[in-house]
């Protein structure tokens, strides 16, 4: 069923007029599944995530990205988001002077018809539900987008937005880094709450620990711009024990 | 402002206006009298004669004209000002035969009234203002104050009527804050001034809602030289708002007001300008306040329109504990030059001042911050803080900073911080990755940049500012 999946086909990509980073990458994330993506620093995980989201600083030289069977290469980042894609950034930016509430209202209204803007009650109920899921405080809504946020708070905000925007496919780029043990649990709970038959996710992480909370259906390992190994959740445990040398020596053999 | 309901009713008044048609409202030019073009003794005498003024005012005008001629134009500031040709400007245009203003909208020529209606003036007057003045070309055509404030002794008149009805208060204060010698354009204004507001707030009276004046230039090649004089007696409080607009002509128009404010002991005064002149208007304005013991003066200066603006609202902190604040927003888009800033003069001990300037430049637009902080000897523990941030929307846009600081007092504390940033691609991508289209993302970033200043505006004006920013941002990215 090509209809219900996020599919990356033989993807080659580089920084605009620069170094090539992805070198023939294939990946399929069916709806209803959560896949983990692991790989050494600099292997291209964040680049892949941003390219899927439509970052214009990269260009695709070969291959395709399909959402439910349709290529999204011709779409700008905002169209892709409205088509159901979501990226929780490894390094979420700060946007001074823009409150989270105002920003999320714009983001939600961008998904609706011009004459059908979200009502005040509905909006606050949606926000409240997400905040509760993450054990967070209301006051966060009036704060400016990531201005003065701690590293962990930024990550939590990325998941808050995921719960409010309800994407079909989400990519979480090292959402666990910078979170304390308790926050890791609540944020994982938040992600698990989003899981269901209509939701697929790619969880990028360096640590097995996160995968104890968000248990993946499949684990992929990426090295130098390619998926080099795919397996079950046990693969992540093995990797945790043996390190990447184990994979790279296998590849060399 | 960060969390404004964008569907606020006041947003409707600018609804449907695009960048092309927002200045597209020019009316037929039906004036009762128009001086010959150019600035001359004859024109000055004509103005004074038509206004039937006391002798001292005519003398004052003629003296000011001499001062202007002697001074000549400033040798600094935007070079575009050199292209302003006085010989092409009508220095006085009286829109109607009747002397003075009315407080009845029905008595104003219909088409003029309609323009004010389109700007939402009568409606705003009903709901949120204490009083309204409306100037059309050289004269105020409407002036009205709600009875509640008249009863408490507040005076709110056009300046010409103020001169006639309150000659003593008028003469005591007029031109004491901005004398004609101050600068070239103040001298020009002193020679040909007409219209503006005369406001007197008695001791202890606190006007909780704003007074507003709307300035409209309709005629081609017109000059508008309003003169506003505001006196806040001890312990008073007021907020005066000024809005400006004009239709777009191919010939230049010239607006050069002088605003004088006297803020006496313990008073709190605020003056807000939302200037949206069409891009053929030279806007060269002098605004100054004298601030006395423990009183405070705040200027909020929003310069969005005009071809070239030179405007540096200033506070003279004359007595102990006086406070001055300037919050400035400038938006220079294609062909515009916004030379805006602030001037803080600390004369007395324990005075404090703060300047926050936010400027945005786009395309061939250019914005400059020009500021002066002066601390006189003996102004012990004077404190001043200046922060100016510039945002460039593309590679061509320009910004400059000219911060002058003169300190003659050892115990003073003066801080200055300036930043220049570009519209950030990472921020745009982030917002777009949440489904927000690129132009809205850029407008959101700009509004966020202005937020520290815009949040000080009354809600209705913040909404209007948002709409104006959106118009300016149209087609600015991609
Ligand atoms: N915009 C860019 N300009 C130049 N080089 C880039 C750019 N983006 C990515 N790269 C390079 O591409 C490679 C892959 O980077 P990427 O951030 O995708 O790695 P990663 O797998 O996410 O690493 P980490 O685990 O450290 O987060 C790195 O060598 C990086 O320096
Ligand atoms: Mg990364």
XYZ file of N, CA and C in Angstrom, chain A residues 53-55 77-78 81-82 86-87 89 93-94 96-99 102-103 105-107 110-111 124 142 146 158 161, chain B residues 1-7 424 426-427 429-438 440 444-445 447-449 451-452:
168
model
N 11.283 18.095 5.496
C 10.431 19.236 5.868
C 10.458 20.352 4.824
N 11.440 20.331 3.913
C 11.453 21.334 2.841
C 12.418 22.477 3.059
N 13.517 22.244 3.756
C 14.511 23.306 3.973
C 15.150 23.710 2.644
N 7.965 24.356 2.145
C 7.867 23.832 3.511
C 6.463 23.991 4.102
N 5.840 25.157 3.875
C 4.525 25.371 4.486
C 3.461 24.451 3.901
N 3.868 21.038 5.420
C 3.323 20.985 6.778
C 1.806 20.833 6.718
N 1.197 21.575 5.798
C -0.260 21.492 5.692
C -0.702 20.152 5.127
N 5.522 16.936 9.890
C 5.953 17.739 11.034
C 7.381 17.364 11.413
N 8.184 18.379 11.687
C 9.550 18.131 12.154
C 9.760 18.779 13.514
N 12.482 19.942 15.675
C 13.869 20.271 15.337
C 14.861 19.855 16.428
N 14.606 27.161 16.788
C 15.061 28.551 16.810
C 14.203 29.387 17.752
N 14.716 30.564 18.092
C 13.939 31.521 18.874
C 13.334 32.546 17.922
N 11.814 36.064 18.634
C 11.491 37.047 19.674
C 10.180 37.776 19.394
N 9.473 38.066 20.459
C 8.283 38.905 20.348
C 7.043 38.209 19.809
N 7.159 36.897 19.506
C 6.001 36.176 18.971
C 5.559 35.154 20.010
N 4.382 35.331 20.596
C 3.960 34.410 21.648
C 3.593 33.061 21.056
N -0.052 32.959 19.911
C -0.306 33.664 18.656
C 0.218 32.863 17.466
N 1.403 32.316 17.648
C 2.043 31.524 16.612
C 1.216 30.275 16.292
N -1.942 29.820 16.812
C -3.209 30.189 16.175
C -3.010 30.385 14.670
N -1.928 31.081 14.324
C -1.626 31.277 12.900
C -1.394 29.942 12.200
N -0.653 29.056 12.871
C -0.340 27.760 12.275
C -1.614 26.937 12.062
N -3.722 28.504 9.268
C -3.135 28.266 7.949
C -3.657 26.953 7.359
N -4.137 26.065 8.222
C -4.666 24.772 7.769
C -6.160 24.832 7.471
N -8.376 27.349 22.663
C -7.831 27.181 24.003
C -8.016 25.765 24.525
N 1.910 32.315 26.852
C 2.130 33.749 26.666
C 3.605 34.089 26.487
N 10.263 30.329 22.294
C 11.600 29.853 22.672
C 12.532 30.944 23.175
N 8.458 21.630 21.177
C 8.326 20.963 19.883
C 7.242 19.880 19.940
N 3.728 21.469 20.184
C 3.245 21.857 18.854
C 2.763 20.632 18.071
N 0.794 43.059 22.366
C 0.428 42.980 20.957
C 0.670 41.617 20.400
N 1.510 40.854 21.097
C 1.871 39.553 20.556
C 0.650 38.656 20.427
N -0.380 38.957 21.196
C -1.511 38.043 21.163
C -2.792 38.780 20.803
N -2.718 39.566 19.780
C -3.872 40.357 19.378
C -4.873 39.544 18.600
N -6.138 39.762 18.880
C -7.115 39.150 17.990
C -7.038 39.856 16.638
N -6.604 39.143 15.643
C -6.436 39.793 14.343
C -7.787 40.072 13.706
N -8.816 39.489 14.300
C -10.150 39.729 13.765
C -10.830 40.873 14.528
N 15.908 36.380 9.210
C 16.651 35.152 9.389
C 15.986 33.968 8.669
N 16.513 30.826 8.918
C 16.174 29.703 9.794
C 14.838 29.932 10.482
N 14.613 31.201 10.897
C 13.320 31.504 11.518
C 12.188 31.340 10.514
N 12.120 29.418 7.865
C 11.914 27.986 7.611
C 11.175 27.336 8.770
N 11.556 27.712 9.979
C 10.897 27.124 11.146
C 9.396 27.408 11.112
N 9.041 28.674 10.898
C 7.617 29.044 10.896
C 6.890 28.373 9.736
N 7.562 28.306 8.579
C 6.936 27.645 7.424
C 6.733 26.154 7.696
N 7.660 25.553 8.427
C 7.537 24.116 8.699
C 6.341 23.832 9.599
N 5.711 24.905 10.110
C 4.481 24.723 10.899
C 3.248 25.029 10.051
N 3.462 25.277 8.760
C 2.324 25.495 7.863
C 2.047 26.954 7.538
N 2.851 27.868 8.084
C 2.611 29.299 7.866
C 3.286 29.731 6.557
N 2.541 30.339 5.629
C 3.134 30.754 4.350
C 4.269 31.763 4.552
N 5.162 31.807 3.599
C 6.388 32.593 3.733
C 6.139 34.069 4.055
N 3.555 35.478 5.429
C 3.024 35.620 6.788
C 4.099 35.368 7.828
N 5.235 37.978 10.598
C 5.202 37.580 12.011
C 6.528 37.925 12.694
N 7.618 37.679 12.007
C 8.937 37.992 12.563
C 9.081 39.501 12.757
N 6.640 41.669 13.167
C 5.788 42.091 14.276
C 6.415 41.730 15.614
N 7.048 40.570 15.663
C 7.741 40.162 16.879
C 8.879 41.115 17.208
N 9.570 41.545 16.173
C 10.680 42.497 16.333
C 10.179 43.817 16.919
N 7.457 44.176 18.682
C 6.571 43.947 19.813
C 6.913 44.752 21.070
N 8.189 44.854 21.448
C 8.493 45.599 22.671
C 7.981 47.045 22.635
